């Protein structure tokens, strides 16, 4: 069964600190993996997208890594800011010729405290 | 501006009533999706459509119905058969039918049964 698991479920850190969120998946055949940021009551917004051949991608203070062999990804946030408080969702796409399926993780709720 | 628009943002429904959530996109995307999000939970797929006049059930389709008469529109009807409809509903679209492209999300509709 295609699954995406994220950890931790929630995380509280002080402003200015770094943190790393984890995503493990069992999606096959793998097409791509994306990290989204979802502010409360809003739609998710894409941070990074990675395909099988990419193992690191950065977007400002956000750096995503992908290990296709172990089927793991991480999202590292550097020098956190209060505006980073949100849910971070890992999304993996499976590709089956003309069909497609997008599998969402349950997200990590990150709270940044001043 | 191109984008995906959901309306209304907030919706209240009496028990036993059907209600329709609107989702419109002007991105010329072929694929469109409906997700449900409950507090502390990840997104769950209700229905998806990869082309006009065709749609497929997702993981939690019971109590919901959709139509795809136009490429730009993918309305979701929450029927009285849905026993626990109170949730946050997200619509998304993707340009690539194989799901390899990025999914763009609307801002969501929060449905409350009163």
Short mmCIF file of C-alpha atoms in Angstrom, two decimals:
data_model
loop_
_atom_site.label_atom_id
_atom_site.label_comp_id
_atom_site.label_asym_id
_atom_site.label_seq_id
_atom_site.Cartn_x
_atom_site.Cartn_y
_atom_site.Cartn_z
CA UNK A 1 0.00 0.00 0.00
CA UNK A 2 1.29 3.45 -0.90
CA UNK A 3 1.94 5.42 2.26
CA UNK A 4 3.68 8.58 3.40
CA UNK A 5 4.62 8.94 7.05
CA UNK A 6 5.89 12.12 8.65
CA UNK A 7 7.57 12.78 11.95
CA UNK A 8 7.34 14.36 14.37
CA UNK A 9 3.63 15.02 14.43
CA UNK A 10 4.27 18.37 16.10
CA UNK A 11 7.31 20.40 17.03
CA UNK A 12 7.91 23.55 19.07
CA UNK A 13 11.19 25.44 18.77
CA UNK A 14 12.50 28.86 19.69
CA UNK A 15 12.85 31.57 17.09
CA UNK A 16 16.26 31.49 15.44
CA UNK A 17 16.83 27.78 15.98
CA UNK A 18 17.11 25.17 13.23
CA UNK A 19 14.90 22.12 12.84
CA UNK A 20 14.51 19.06 10.62
CA UNK A 21 11.28 17.35 9.62
CA UNK A 22 11.20 13.77 8.37
CA UNK A 23 9.21 11.98 5.67
CA UNK A 24 9.31 8.24 4.92
CA UNK A 25 7.38 6.80 2.01
CA UNK A 26 6.50 3.46 0.47
CA UNK A 27 5.17 4.79 -2.81
CA UNK A 28 5.91 2.85 -5.98
CA UNK A 29 6.66 3.56 -8.73
CA UNK A 30 8.04 6.82 -7.44
CA UNK A 31 7.61 9.93 -9.56
CA UNK A 32 8.41 12.91 -7.35
CA UNK A 33 8.29 14.23 -3.81
CA UNK A 34 7.18 17.66 -2.74
CA UNK A 35 7.15 19.58 0.50
CA UNK A 36 4.29 21.99 1.09
CA UNK A 37 3.75 24.66 3.73
CA UNK A 38 0.18 25.11 4.92
CA UNK A 39 -0.76 28.10 7.04
CA UNK A 40 -3.79 27.59 9.27
CA UNK A 41 -7.03 27.74 7.27
CA UNK A 42 -5.20 28.17 3.95
CA UNK A 43 -4.30 25.94 1.04
CA UNK A 44 -0.86 24.29 0.93
CA UNK A 45 1.86 26.11 -0.98
CA UNK A 46 4.74 24.26 -2.60
CA UNK A 47 8.23 24.71 -1.13
CA UNK A 48 10.29 22.21 -3.12
CA UNK A 49 9.82 19.42 -5.64
CA UNK A 50 12.34 16.62 -6.13
CA UNK A 51 12.55 13.84 -8.66
CA UNK A 52 14.37 10.53 -8.41
CA UNK A 53 17.72 11.93 -9.53
CA UNK A 54 17.79 14.90 -7.16
CA UNK A 55 19.03 14.51 -3.60
CA UNK A 56 19.11 18.12 -2.39
CA UNK A 57 17.11 21.20 -3.21
CA UNK A 58 17.00 24.55 -1.43
CA UNK A 59 14.46 27.34 -1.30
CA UNK A 60 15.80 30.14 0.86
CA UNK A 61 16.02 28.90 4.44
CA UNK A 62 14.37 25.61 3.47
CA UNK A 63 16.52 22.69 2.30
CA UNK A 64 14.98 19.39 1.26
CA UNK A 65 16.90 16.14 0.88
CA UNK A 66 15.86 12.92 -0.79
CA UNK A 67 17.33 9.43 -0.44
CA UNK A 68 15.55 7.34 -3.06
CA UNK A 69 17.27 4.16 -1.88
CA UNK A 70 15.96 4.36 1.68
CA UNK A 71 12.80 6.22 0.58
CA UNK A 72 13.36 9.03 3.02
CA UNK A 73 13.20 12.79 2.74
CA UNK A 74 13.87 15.59 5.17
CA UNK A 75 13.07 19.28 5.28
CA UNK A 76 15.59 21.41 7.16
CA UNK A 77 14.64 24.92 8.25
CA UNK A 78 17.49 27.24 9.14
CA UNK A 79 17.27 30.24 11.48
CA UNK A 80 13.56 29.81 12.07
CA UNK A 81 11.22 32.80 12.06
CA UNK A 82 7.81 33.27 13.62
CA UNK A 83 6.28 33.13 10.12
CA UNK A 84 7.54 29.55 9.76
CA UNK A 85 4.78 28.44 12.14
CA UNK A 86 2.63 26.21 9.94
CA UNK A 87 1.97 22.63 8.95
CA UNK A 88 4.51 21.06 6.62
CA UNK A 89 3.19 18.35 4.37
CA UNK A 90 5.21 15.78 2.45
CA UNK A 91 3.53 14.69 -0.79
CA UNK A 92 4.69 11.83 -2.98
CA UNK A 93 3.46 11.17 -6.51
CA UNK A 94 3.26 7.69 -7.96
CA UNK A 95 3.23 7.30 -11.69
CA UNK A 96 1.41 4.44 -13.35
CA UNK A 97 1.64 5.06 -17.09
CA UNK A 98 -1.38 7.25 -17.80
CA UNK A 99 -2.76 7.14 -14.28
CA UNK A 100 -1.49 9.06 -11.32
CA UNK A 101 -1.86 9.14 -7.62
CA UNK A 102 -0.75 11.77 -5.16
CA UNK A 103 -0.29 10.56 -1.59
CA UNK A 104 -0.21 13.06 1.25
CA UNK A 105 1.49 12.70 4.59
CA UNK A 106 -0.40 13.81 7.67
CA UNK A 107 1.97 16.72 8.17
CA UNK A 108 4.15 18.13 10.93
CA UNK A 109 2.73 21.04 12.84
CA UNK A 110 5.60 23.44 13.59
CA UNK A 111 5.30 26.21 16.16
CA UNK A 112 7.98 28.88 16.49
CA UNK A 113 8.08 30.61 19.86
CA UNK A 114 9.69 34.04 20.40
CA UNK B 1 -4.08 36.31 -12.66
CA UNK B 2 -3.97 32.55 -13.12
CA UNK B 3 -5.00 30.41 -10.23
CA UNK B 4 -7.45 28.10 -8.59
CA UNK B 5 -10.45 29.52 -6.75
CA UNK B 6 -12.67 27.87 -4.20
CA UNK B 7 -15.92 29.32 -2.95
CA UNK B 8 -17.34 29.97 -0.53
CA UNK B 9 -14.60 30.21 2.09
CA UNK B 10 -17.03 29.30 4.88
CA UNK B 11 -20.20 27.27 4.50
CA UNK B 12 -22.81 26.18 6.99
CA UNK B 13 -25.19 23.34 6.31
CA UNK B 14 -28.12 21.92 8.17
CA UNK B 15 -28.19 18.21 8.74
CA UNK B 16 -29.85 16.35 5.89
CA UNK B 17 -29.10 18.99 3.27
CA UNK B 18 -26.93 18.64 0.21
CA UNK B 19 -24.39 21.38 -0.42
CA UNK B 20 -22.08 22.10 -3.36
CA UNK B 21 -18.57 23.48 -3.09
CA UNK B 22 -17.19 25.34 -6.08
CA UNK B 23 -13.71 24.92 -7.57
CA UNK B 24 -12.61 26.85 -10.65
CA UNK B 25 -9.17 27.06 -12.28
CA UNK B 26 -7.86 29.10 -15.20
CA UNK B 27 -4.50 27.36 -15.36
CA UNK B 28 -5.53 25.10 -18.25
CA UNK B 29 -4.79 22.08 -16.05
CA UNK B 30 -6.21 18.73 -17.07
CA UNK B 31 -6.24 17.09 -13.64
CA UNK B 32 -8.27 18.28 -10.66
CA UNK B 33 -8.65 16.86 -7.17
CA UNK B 34 -10.77 17.22 -4.04
CA UNK B 35 -9.31 16.56 -0.61
CA UNK B 36 -10.75 16.59 2.88
CA UNK B 37 -8.72 17.67 5.92
CA UNK B 38 -9.79 17.08 9.51
CA UNK B 39 -8.10 18.71 12.52
CA UNK B 40 -4.71 17.15 13.14
CA UNK B 41 -5.13 14.87 10.13
CA UNK B 42 -3.54 14.75 6.72
CA UNK B 43 -5.34 15.34 3.46
CA UNK B 44 -7.51 12.52 2.21
CA UNK B 45 -8.51 12.16 -1.43
CA UNK B 46 -12.24 12.28 -2.15
CA UNK B 47 -12.40 12.34 -5.96
CA UNK B 48 -10.12 13.21 -8.83
CA UNK B 49 -10.54 13.90 -12.51
CA UNK B 50 -7.85 13.62 -15.14
CA UNK B 51 -9.92 14.83 -18.07
CA UNK B 52 -13.26 16.43 -18.84
CA UNK B 53 -16.29 14.15 -18.42
CA UNK B 54 -14.28 11.60 -16.45
CA UNK B 55 -13.61 11.26 -12.72
CA UNK B 56 -12.49 8.59 -10.29
CA UNK B 57 -13.25 7.84 -6.66
CA UNK B 58 -10.54 8.50 -4.13
CA UNK B 59 -10.11 6.95 -0.72
CA UNK B 60 -13.20 8.47 0.94
CA UNK B 61 -15.73 9.04 -1.85
CA UNK B 62 -18.80 7.79 0.03
CA UNK B 63 -21.32 10.56 0.60
CA UNK B 64 -19.79 12.81 -2.04
CA UNK B 65 -20.39 13.39 -5.74
CA UNK B 66 -18.60 15.40 -8.42
CA UNK B 67 -18.96 16.46 -12.04
CA UNK B 68 -16.45 17.60 -14.66
CA UNK B 69 -18.46 19.11 -17.48
CA UNK B 70 -15.86 21.78 -18.16
CA UNK B 71 -12.06 21.72 -17.90
CA UNK B 72 -12.10 24.75 -15.64
CA UNK B 73 -14.65 23.51 -13.11
CA UNK B 74 -14.82 20.58 -10.69
CA UNK B 75 -17.65 21.11 -8.18
CA UNK B 76 -18.03 18.83 -5.17
CA UNK B 77 -21.43 18.01 -3.70
CA UNK B 78 -21.58 16.87 -0.10
CA UNK B 79 -24.73 14.82 0.18
CA UNK B 80 -26.86 13.96 3.18
CA UNK B 81 -25.33 10.49 3.02
CA UNK B 82 -22.05 11.92 4.33
CA UNK B 83 -22.45 11.36 8.06
CA UNK B 84 -19.62 13.60 9.25
CA UNK B 85 -19.20 16.38 6.70
CA UNK B 86 -17.73 19.05 8.98
CA UNK B 87 -14.18 19.54 7.68
CA UNK B 88 -11.85 21.71 5.64
CA UNK B 89 -12.09 20.93 1.92
CA UNK B 90 -9.26 21.61 -0.50
CA UNK B 91 -9.38 21.58 -4.28
CA UNK B 92 -6.23 21.19 -6.36
CA UNK B 93 -5.22 21.02 -10.00
CA UNK B 94 -2.22 19.62 -11.81
CA UNK B 95 -1.07 20.17 -15.36
CA UNK B 96 0.34 16.71 -15.95
CA UNK B 97 -2.06 13.76 -16.08
CA UNK B 98 0.61 11.45 -14.71
CA UNK B 99 0.85 13.60 -11.61
CA UNK B 100 4.45 14.56 -12.28
CA UNK B 101 3.73 18.25 -12.22
CA UNK B 102 3.15 20.31 -9.13
CA UNK B 103 -0.31 20.47 -7.62
CA UNK B 104 -1.72 23.94 -7.05
CA UNK B 105 -4.25 24.34 -4.27
CA UNK B 106 -7.19 26.59 -3.69
CA UNK B 107 -7.60 28.39 -0.38
CA UNK B 108 -10.09 25.87 0.91
CA UNK B 109 -13.71 25.82 2.06
CA UNK B 110 -14.54 25.20 5.69
CA UNK B 111 -17.84 23.35 5.92
CA UNK B 112 -19.72 23.21 9.22
CA UNK B 113 -22.88 21.25 9.87
CA UNK B 114 -25.20 23.03 12.30
#
